[in-house]
Amino acid sequence: MSDSRVIIFDTTLRDGEQAPGFSMNTVEKLEMARQLARLQVDVIEAGFPISSDEDFEATREVAKQVGTLEGAPAICGLSRVGLADIDRCWEAVRYARRPRIHTFVATSDLHLKYKLRKSRAEVLTAAVQAVRHARGYCADVEFSPEDASRSDFDYMCDVLSAVIDAGAQTVNIPDTVGYAVPQEWGERIARIRERVQGIDRVVLSVHCHNDLGQAVANSLTALLHGARQIECTVNGIGERAGNASLEEIVMALRTRRDFFGLETNVRTEEIFRASRLLSHITGVHVQPNKAVVGENAFAHEAGIHQDGVLKEKLTYEIMRPEDIGRPSNKLVLGKHSGRHALAARLKDLGFDLAGAELDRAFKKFKELADRKKEVYDEDLAAMVADEATQIPETYTLDYLHSISGTGLIPSATVRLVKDGQTFQDSGVGDGPVDAALAAIDAITGLKGRLLDYALRAATGGKDAIGEVSVKVEFDGTVVSGKGSSTDVIEASARAYLNALNRLAHPTGQKVKEIGP
Ligand code: KIV
Ligand code: ZN
């Protein structure tokens, strides 16, 4: 690999997914992994297999279904240094064409004393044994000294030299708590390159958290000092304030190639779709002013800017929306468009549907085109992304009627179908959404507690599709759900039912408890 090539290691499905509110089931992780493969990241860290059976299954399925594709990214699993952890990790990633085991242990005195209760010598020995054990399974082994930014420098370098000697091919330096600042971090990376034996034989990587808002700056500075792998996530999701954002790193390297002189293998035209798919799956939308993928990232409001852009885009635009595959929001299809035209447009948007999937999408499209005057790319994306991450439906919405208004007690009647049988009930509430959900509870006999509710319009216009994301607690289990419709009460009921269906479907829930 040329010295100017930067390896993009995506950890959206591991570090990103482990943050509260971002959990994904196997179907969702697979959908996201397929998009990461289209994006052409080099490595997908798909999960932490020992952390739960669901994580194991999801990592294994990503390895089997995405990691075996022609030209697929390497599929990586995370593992502590315990040998049983490494065995479990290998069991999950072994199906990929290019499996990777990523093993880590903390090296800061703070973590050794309070978390691990181990001496420096014990940790060094465990790290070496883990890397040797992992090398018994595959050549592609990565090691991370957790909390590197607060570790004693000489001790951390001794650990790195030892794991390289034991066969690690990548050493990754994490700023686990987002404590580093760019200049100091860059110097640390440069000193590691001078001090660690064998460092020239391996890939030097960084993994930066964003607690002080420096994750991207720290990652880019590390590149200037010789790092050649960046660990990052789509939309910058991750523990606490998140990880370094993939789209910001990739677009900074592309837009400022004159300065960095570095390149990645990422197909930047897939960035926007990856960002939106992740938001759709998790129900968490990026802030409007988020660099590169935010709603306003390419919007010019000030008159003087608009004037400049109309005369010559370069006056205020350093990137073009099409560079990241941002749809132009143009009117694409109408009520009379056929199945063929829909399939072709969906393909352009990255959804390659055929057979029964296309039939379902076409039916939905016709219903949508009947209700909505204009159908935009974003409507189509919202419509089929729902379909793509669908889980088996225990309950299906058959009918919904709600009444509300000033001075009225809001009420709703709902009819659901379960196992071919129809059930109907009604409810009242402090608003039509509350009433519809109460009617659903009356049918299912389960009382859900709505912990979070978000409504967003997929496009502009009064007739826009409303996308609802909910988080609901059913008897101690928290599940999320999504639903969309031009009618926001229906979208809310669909999101709530989606959460109920996830509850009934085993891959829909996750319980993660993992110690040091
Ligand atoms: O932040 C961190 O230290 C990590 C490691 C497991 C690489 O996520
Ligand atoms: Zn991390």
XYZ file of C-alpha atoms and ligand atoms in Angstrom:
525
model
C 0.000 0.000 0.000
C 1.398 3.405 -0.917
C 2.566 5.641 1.915
C -0.072 8.224 1.063
C -2.966 5.793 1.536
C -5.025 6.084 4.752
C -6.909 3.008 5.977
C -10.457 3.822 7.050
C -11.497 1.568 9.928
C -15.196 2.032 10.583
C -16.439 1.260 14.081
C -20.037 2.491 13.695
C -21.331 -1.018 14.401
C -19.159 -1.487 17.500
C -18.103 1.715 19.315
C -20.964 3.651 17.722
C -23.564 1.032 18.424
C -22.520 0.578 22.038
C -23.541 4.163 22.889
C -26.962 4.496 24.543
C -29.737 5.081 22.002
C -27.802 3.646 19.049
C -28.303 -0.067 19.512
C -29.030 -2.049 16.326
C -30.362 -5.530 15.793
C -28.768 -8.027 13.408
C -30.927 -7.040 10.433
C -30.102 -3.382 10.958
C -26.383 -4.033 11.383
C -26.400 -6.029 8.161
C -28.127 -3.247 6.283
C -25.625 -0.722 7.595
C -22.680 -3.061 6.877
C -23.815 -3.394 3.250
C -23.809 0.380 2.962
C -20.331 0.553 4.558
C -19.161 -1.944 1.936
C -20.628 0.292 -0.811
C -18.822 3.194 0.822
C -15.631 1.143 0.438
C -14.295 1.518 3.955
C -11.285 -0.757 4.475
C -12.329 -2.376 7.748
C -15.733 -2.824 9.402
C -15.579 -3.433 13.140
C -18.857 -5.322 13.371
C -19.173 -5.918 17.098
C -17.807 -7.164 20.391
C -18.786 -10.842 20.133
C -18.320 -11.847 23.778
C -20.491 -8.981 25.030
C -23.814 -10.694 24.206
C -25.281 -13.456 22.079
C -26.912 -10.804 19.877
C -23.587 -9.082 19.272
C -21.973 -12.417 18.454
C -24.730 -13.268 15.991
C -24.631 -9.839 14.341
C -20.826 -9.938 13.939
C -20.995 -13.458 12.511
C -23.749 -12.514 10.042
C -21.821 -9.441 8.879
C -18.768 -11.682 8.349
C -20.836 -14.252 6.444
C -23.079 -12.003 4.393
C -20.946 -8.913 3.788
C -17.398 -10.100 4.443
C -17.637 -12.757 1.751
C -18.575 -10.372 -1.068
C -16.097 -9.660 -3.847
C -13.774 -6.838 -2.721
C -15.414 -6.720 0.740
C -13.838 -4.780 3.610
C -12.015 -6.746 6.307
C -14.470 -7.740 9.059
C -13.177 -7.159 12.549
C -14.403 -8.188 15.994
C -13.332 -6.632 19.287
C -12.033 -8.728 22.132
C -10.500 -8.170 25.560
C -7.190 -9.944 26.160
C -8.827 -12.999 27.792
C -8.251 -16.066 25.650
C -11.925 -17.091 25.781
C -12.839 -13.613 24.448
C -10.485 -14.114 21.528
C -11.899 -17.583 20.793
C -15.428 -16.168 20.721
C -14.328 -13.286 18.519
C -12.696 -15.660 16.041
C -15.819 -17.844 15.958
C -17.742 -14.793 14.738
C -15.315 -13.254 12.221
C -13.803 -16.416 10.734
C -16.306 -16.550 7.841
C -15.059 -13.339 6.265
C -12.590 -13.356 3.397
C -10.429 -11.037 5.465
C -11.092 -11.575 9.182
C -9.454 -9.350 11.790
C -9.209 -9.766 15.573
C -8.853 -6.521 17.539
C -7.709 -7.119 21.100
C -7.271 -4.429 23.748
C -6.280 -3.858 27.338
C -5.869 -0.655 29.315
C -2.315 0.573 29.971
C -2.904 3.688 32.102
C -2.062 3.372 35.802
C -5.522 4.696 36.584
C -7.194 1.808 34.758
C -4.674 -0.761 36.039
C -5.223 0.262 39.654
C -8.992 0.800 39.777
C -10.436 -1.224 36.940
C -8.137 -4.158 36.228
C -6.400 -4.425 39.617
C -3.334 -5.733 37.852
C 0.329 -4.760 37.774
C 2.037 -3.334 34.701
C 3.953 -6.603 34.254
C 0.749 -8.659 34.389
C -0.934 -6.488 31.771
C 2.073 -6.664 29.475
C 2.123 -10.463 29.707
C -1.642 -10.702 29.064
C -1.336 -8.445 25.997
C 1.455 -10.551 24.506
C -0.382 -13.817 25.182
C -3.553 -12.441 23.635
C -1.815 -11.346 20.452
C -0.025 -14.715 20.138
C -3.298 -16.544 20.677
C -5.085 -14.394 18.086
C -2.232 -14.935 15.614
C -2.920 -18.646 15.940
C -6.227 -17.909 14.209
C -5.370 -15.235 11.631
C -2.593 -12.963 10.447
C -4.613 -9.763 10.731
C -4.394 -8.916 14.437
C -4.764 -5.437 15.886
C -3.815 -4.376 19.405
C -4.956 -1.272 21.342
C -3.562 0.026 24.652
C -6.795 1.490 26.046
C -6.545 4.971 27.610
C -3.277 5.519 25.717
C -3.477 9.305 26.006
C -3.204 9.011 29.813
C -0.779 6.070 29.915
C 2.812 6.331 31.066
C 4.633 6.834 27.771
C 7.571 4.476 28.332
C 5.420 1.677 29.703
C 2.933 1.983 26.836
C 5.819 1.851 24.332
C 7.164 -1.305 26.008
C 3.734 -2.920 25.601
C 3.564 -1.855 21.954
C 7.062 -3.215 21.203
C 6.142 -6.511 22.866
C 2.851 -6.975 20.981
C 4.540 -6.175 17.666
C 7.111 -8.820 18.481
C 4.223 -11.213 19.268
C 2.745 -10.643 15.801
C 0.331 -7.654 15.917
C 0.049 -6.141 12.431
C -1.741 -2.957 13.472
C -1.212 -1.003 16.673
C -3.981 1.422 17.468
C -3.524 4.308 19.891
C -6.844 5.241 21.511
C -7.674 8.543 23.139
C -10.353 6.652 25.034
C -11.606 9.576 27.094
C -11.160 12.334 24.502
C -8.490 14.030 26.623
C -5.859 14.803 23.994
C -5.383 18.071 22.122
C -3.995 18.149 18.579
C -0.428 19.365 19.025
C 0.290 17.164 22.032
C -1.393 14.161 20.337
C 0.601 14.622 17.141
C 3.814 14.763 19.173
C 2.839 11.600 21.045
C 2.317 9.766 17.761
C 5.661 11.018 16.424
C 7.412 9.890 19.634
C 5.790 6.458 19.396
C 7.248 6.111 15.907
C 10.705 6.978 17.225
C 10.579 4.861 20.358
C 8.659 1.619 19.595
C 10.676 -1.257 18.181
C 9.290 -2.719 14.960
C 6.817 0.137 14.436
C 7.887 0.456 10.790
C 6.650 -3.081 10.115
C 3.080 -2.403 11.257
C 0.244 -0.009 10.583
C -0.003 2.774 13.146
C -3.617 3.706 13.878
C -5.483 6.202 16.072
C -8.915 6.054 17.683
C -10.082 9.400 19.031
C -13.110 10.246 21.142
C -14.752 13.630 20.998
C -15.225 14.702 24.619
C -13.426 18.006 24.010
C -14.607 18.278 20.399
C -11.094 17.397 19.135
C -11.603 13.894 17.716
C -11.346 14.841 14.041
C -8.551 17.376 14.603
C -6.590 14.845 16.673
C -7.050 12.147 14.029
C -5.902 14.424 11.202
C -2.920 15.619 13.231
C -1.948 11.996 13.885
C -1.886 11.456 10.109
C 0.548 14.336 9.752
C 2.825 12.483 12.190
C 2.759 9.118 10.463
C -0.458 7.343 11.495
C -2.017 5.546 8.505
C -5.238 4.115 9.914
C -8.079 6.156 11.370
C -10.838 4.598 13.453
C -14.056 6.527 13.013
C -17.842 6.287 12.784
C -20.583 7.522 10.462
C -22.132 10.731 11.865
C -19.458 10.591 14.586
C -21.636 8.412 16.811
C -20.047 6.645 19.769
C -19.553 6.559 23.517
C -20.442 9.877 25.233
C -19.623 12.709 22.799
C -18.846 10.174 20.093
C -15.913 9.110 17.943
C -14.138 10.907 15.117
C -16.619 11.389 12.298
C -15.857 9.363 9.161
C -17.360 11.861 6.744
C -15.401 14.773 8.206
C -12.088 12.904 8.049
C -12.643 11.636 4.513
C -13.854 14.959 3.142
C -11.076 16.893 4.888
C -8.494 14.631 3.249
C -10.200 14.942 -0.125
C -10.913 18.667 -0.031
C -7.470 19.548 1.389
C -5.406 17.052 -0.566
C -3.121 19.994 -1.345
C -2.259 20.160 2.357
C -2.361 16.533 3.541
C -1.214 14.786 0.343
C -3.117 11.691 1.493
C -5.995 9.662 0.108
C -8.571 7.071 1.170
C -10.413 4.415 -0.812
C -13.843 5.729 0.268
C -16.486 6.350 -2.425
C -17.523 9.737 -1.130
C -20.743 9.669 -3.214
C -22.056 7.085 -0.720
C -21.503 9.274 2.357
C -24.886 10.967 2.468
C -26.761 7.707 2.040
C -24.714 6.099 4.835
C -25.465 9.033 7.116
C -29.193 8.983 6.427
C -29.462 5.209 6.666
C -27.835 5.310 10.097
C -30.202 8.074 11.249
C -33.123 6.118 9.941
C -32.058 2.894 11.645
C -31.268 4.476 15.012
C -33.905 7.197 14.941
C -31.217 9.751 15.859
C -30.847 12.607 13.415
C -27.712 14.672 12.997
C -27.723 18.304 14.077
C -28.617 20.635 11.163
C -25.217 22.369 11.267
C -23.191 19.127 11.356
C -20.217 19.360 8.997
C -20.637 17.562 5.655
C -23.951 15.731 6.316
C -26.077 18.204 8.296
C -29.266 19.586 6.749
C -27.665 23.039 6.455
C -24.185 21.932 5.398
C -24.790 23.192 1.856
C -27.523 25.759 2.520
C -26.620 29.377 1.923
C -28.980 31.685 3.778
C -27.245 35.054 3.876
C -28.137 37.186 0.848
C -24.514 38.034 0.137
C -23.618 34.340 0.131
C -26.568 33.401 -2.089
C -25.611 36.106 -4.508
C -22.025 34.841 -4.639
C -23.056 31.207 -5.075
C -25.427 32.087 -7.904
C -22.631 33.880 -9.709
C -19.964 31.251 -9.002
C -20.387 28.300 -6.629
C -16.727 28.334 -5.614
C -17.196 31.681 -3.852
C -18.704 29.980 -0.810
C -18.649 26.241 -1.554
C -15.564 24.137 -0.855
C -17.363 20.836 -1.541
C -20.235 20.037 -3.890
C -23.369 18.266 -2.600
C -22.914 15.668 -5.329
C -19.438 14.808 -3.979
C -21.145 13.189 -0.991
C -24.130 11.884 -3.003
C -26.598 14.344 -1.580
C -29.867 14.079 -3.567
C -31.015 17.224 -5.274
C -34.509 16.828 -3.787
C -35.861 16.799 -7.287
C -39.281 15.497 -8.200
C -38.668 11.981 -9.397
C -41.817 9.995 -9.832
C -45.527 10.590 -9.963
C -48.742 8.715 -9.585
C -48.523 7.251 -13.088
C -44.953 6.016 -12.878
C -44.544 2.287 -13.346
C -42.781 -0.469 -11.440
C -39.831 -0.294 -13.804
C -39.268 3.425 -13.267
C -39.490 2.950 -9.503
C -36.940 0.091 -9.569
C -34.537 2.191 -11.662
C -34.827 5.241 -9.401
C -34.409 3.121 -6.259
C -31.314 1.568 -7.779
C -29.856 5.035 -8.313
C -30.531 5.707 -4.655
C -28.674 2.526 -3.662
C -31.644 0.223 -3.022
C -31.437 -2.719 -5.372
C -34.890 -4.273 -4.966
C -36.419 -7.100 -6.966
C -39.215 -9.696 -6.685
C -41.429 -9.577 -3.614
C -39.434 -6.712 -2.066
C -39.994 -4.584 -5.144
C -43.684 -5.552 -5.226
C -44.107 -4.347 -1.634
C -42.195 -1.150 -2.345
C -44.314 -0.501 -5.442
C -47.542 -0.963 -3.486
C -46.290 1.481 -0.853
C -45.195 3.898 -3.556
C -48.648 3.872 -5.181
C -50.287 4.536 -1.822
C -47.831 7.351 -1.219
C -48.303 8.871 -4.664
C -52.073 8.854 -4.070
C -51.684 10.742 -0.808
C -48.843 13.045 -1.736
C -48.711 15.332 -4.745
C -44.952 15.165 -5.252
C -42.665 12.254 -4.493
C -39.012 13.152 -3.845
C -35.874 11.038 -3.527
C -35.978 11.446 0.235
C -39.559 10.155 0.368
C -38.500 7.064 -1.526
C -35.480 6.579 0.706
C -37.645 6.833 3.855
C -40.180 4.453 2.354
C -37.762 1.661 1.444
C -35.351 2.079 4.336
C -38.333 1.124 6.523
C -38.743 -1.941 4.352
C -35.060 -2.870 4.384
C -34.777 -2.952 8.174
C -38.157 -4.566 8.672
C -38.506 -7.325 11.210
C -41.273 -9.970 11.168
C -44.602 -8.348 12.006
C -46.434 -9.996 14.886
C -48.998 -7.178 14.780
C -50.012 -5.374 11.598
C -51.983 -2.145 11.509
C -55.239 -2.682 9.638
C -57.264 0.404 10.505
C -56.869 3.584 12.533
C -59.427 6.276 13.177
C -58.717 9.161 15.498
C -60.745 12.155 16.621
C -59.298 15.260 18.225
C -59.915 18.974 18.283
C -60.185 21.985 20.525
C -62.483 21.227 23.453
C -62.787 17.511 22.556
C -61.457 14.495 24.413
C -59.125 12.871 21.878
C -60.046 9.265 21.094
C -58.892 6.592 18.676
C -60.074 3.249 17.352
C -57.460 0.776 16.156
C -57.754 -2.572 14.388
C -54.735 -4.899 14.376
C -54.139 -8.234 12.700
C -52.256 -10.999 14.499
C -51.886 -14.538 13.085
C -54.683 -13.834 10.579
C -57.117 -12.765 13.318
C -58.461 -9.232 13.669
C -58.620 -7.368 17.001
C -60.215 -3.980 17.564
C -60.325 -1.631 20.542
C -60.372 2.060 21.339
C -58.672 4.455 23.707
C -58.688 8.038 24.900
C -55.730 10.222 25.762
C -54.436 13.741 26.146
C -53.901 13.927 22.401
C -54.561 11.750 19.334
C -51.173 9.994 19.551
C -51.734 9.138 23.207
C -55.227 7.853 22.342
C -53.977 5.693 19.447
C -51.252 4.144 21.609
C -53.780 3.532 24.409
C -56.000 1.682 21.911
C -53.028 -0.481 20.878
C -52.252 -1.229 24.554
C -55.892 -2.224 25.073
C -55.593 -4.777 22.251
C -52.214 -6.255 23.163
C -52.678 -6.158 26.936
C -49.138 -4.743 27.223
C -48.675 -1.317 28.740
C -45.826 0.500 27.054
C -44.144 3.544 28.625
C -43.073 6.027 25.970
C -39.539 7.148 26.915
C -38.722 9.089 23.794
C -40.649 10.345 20.772
C -39.288 12.228 17.764
C -41.091 13.379 14.643
C -39.322 14.654 11.551
C -40.465 15.547 8.067
C -38.581 13.588 5.364
C -38.813 16.566 2.973
C -40.163 20.082 2.923
C -43.811 20.737 2.036
C -47.047 20.449 4.009
C -47.650 17.029 2.465
C -44.269 15.628 3.583
C -43.872 12.123 4.969
C -43.572 12.225 8.759
C -40.939 9.882 10.215
C -41.529 8.945 13.833
C -38.960 7.278 16.103
C -39.937 6.026 19.548
C -38.292 4.371 22.496
C -40.724 2.366 24.601
C -40.340 0.409 27.806
C -42.420 -2.763 28.106
C -42.101 -4.308 31.527
C -38.439 -3.324 32.000
C -37.310 -3.964 28.405
C -36.554 -0.906 26.290
C -37.105 -1.215 22.550
C -37.037 1.324 19.774
C -39.372 1.584 16.812
C -39.839 3.600 13.639
C -42.761 4.339 11.408
C -43.535 6.680 8.567
C -46.646 8.027 6.897
C -47.990 11.294 5.561
C -50.397 11.087 8.518
C -48.381 11.665 11.694
C -50.866 9.844 13.951
C -50.560 6.785 11.719
C -46.744 7.173 11.640
C -46.785 7.255 15.464
C -48.953 4.137 15.705
C -46.695 2.359 13.202
C -43.562 3.304 15.166
C -45.138 2.013 18.386
C -46.177 -1.234 16.682
C -42.681 -1.578 15.236
C -41.325 -1.402 18.815
C -43.876 -4.027 19.902
C -42.879 -6.276 17.025
C -39.229 -5.947 17.996
C -40.139 -6.995 21.509
C -41.701 -10.130 20.117
C -38.739 -10.822 17.852
C -35.599 -12.039 19.655
C -33.013 -10.047 17.662
C -34.926 -6.913 18.499
C -33.647 -6.662 22.064
C -30.244 -6.387 23.510
C -28.854 -6.748 26.968
C -25.214 -5.862 27.266
C -23.189 -6.234 30.396
C -19.465 -6.487 30.042
C -16.738 -5.927 32.590
C -13.132 -4.843 32.031
O -12.033 4.011 23.112
C -11.351 2.971 23.193
O -10.322 2.902 23.886
C -11.818 1.803 22.475
C -10.862 0.664 22.364
C -11.539 -0.640 22.541
C -10.107 0.757 21.077
O -12.895 1.816 21.928
Zn -13.601 3.910 21.646
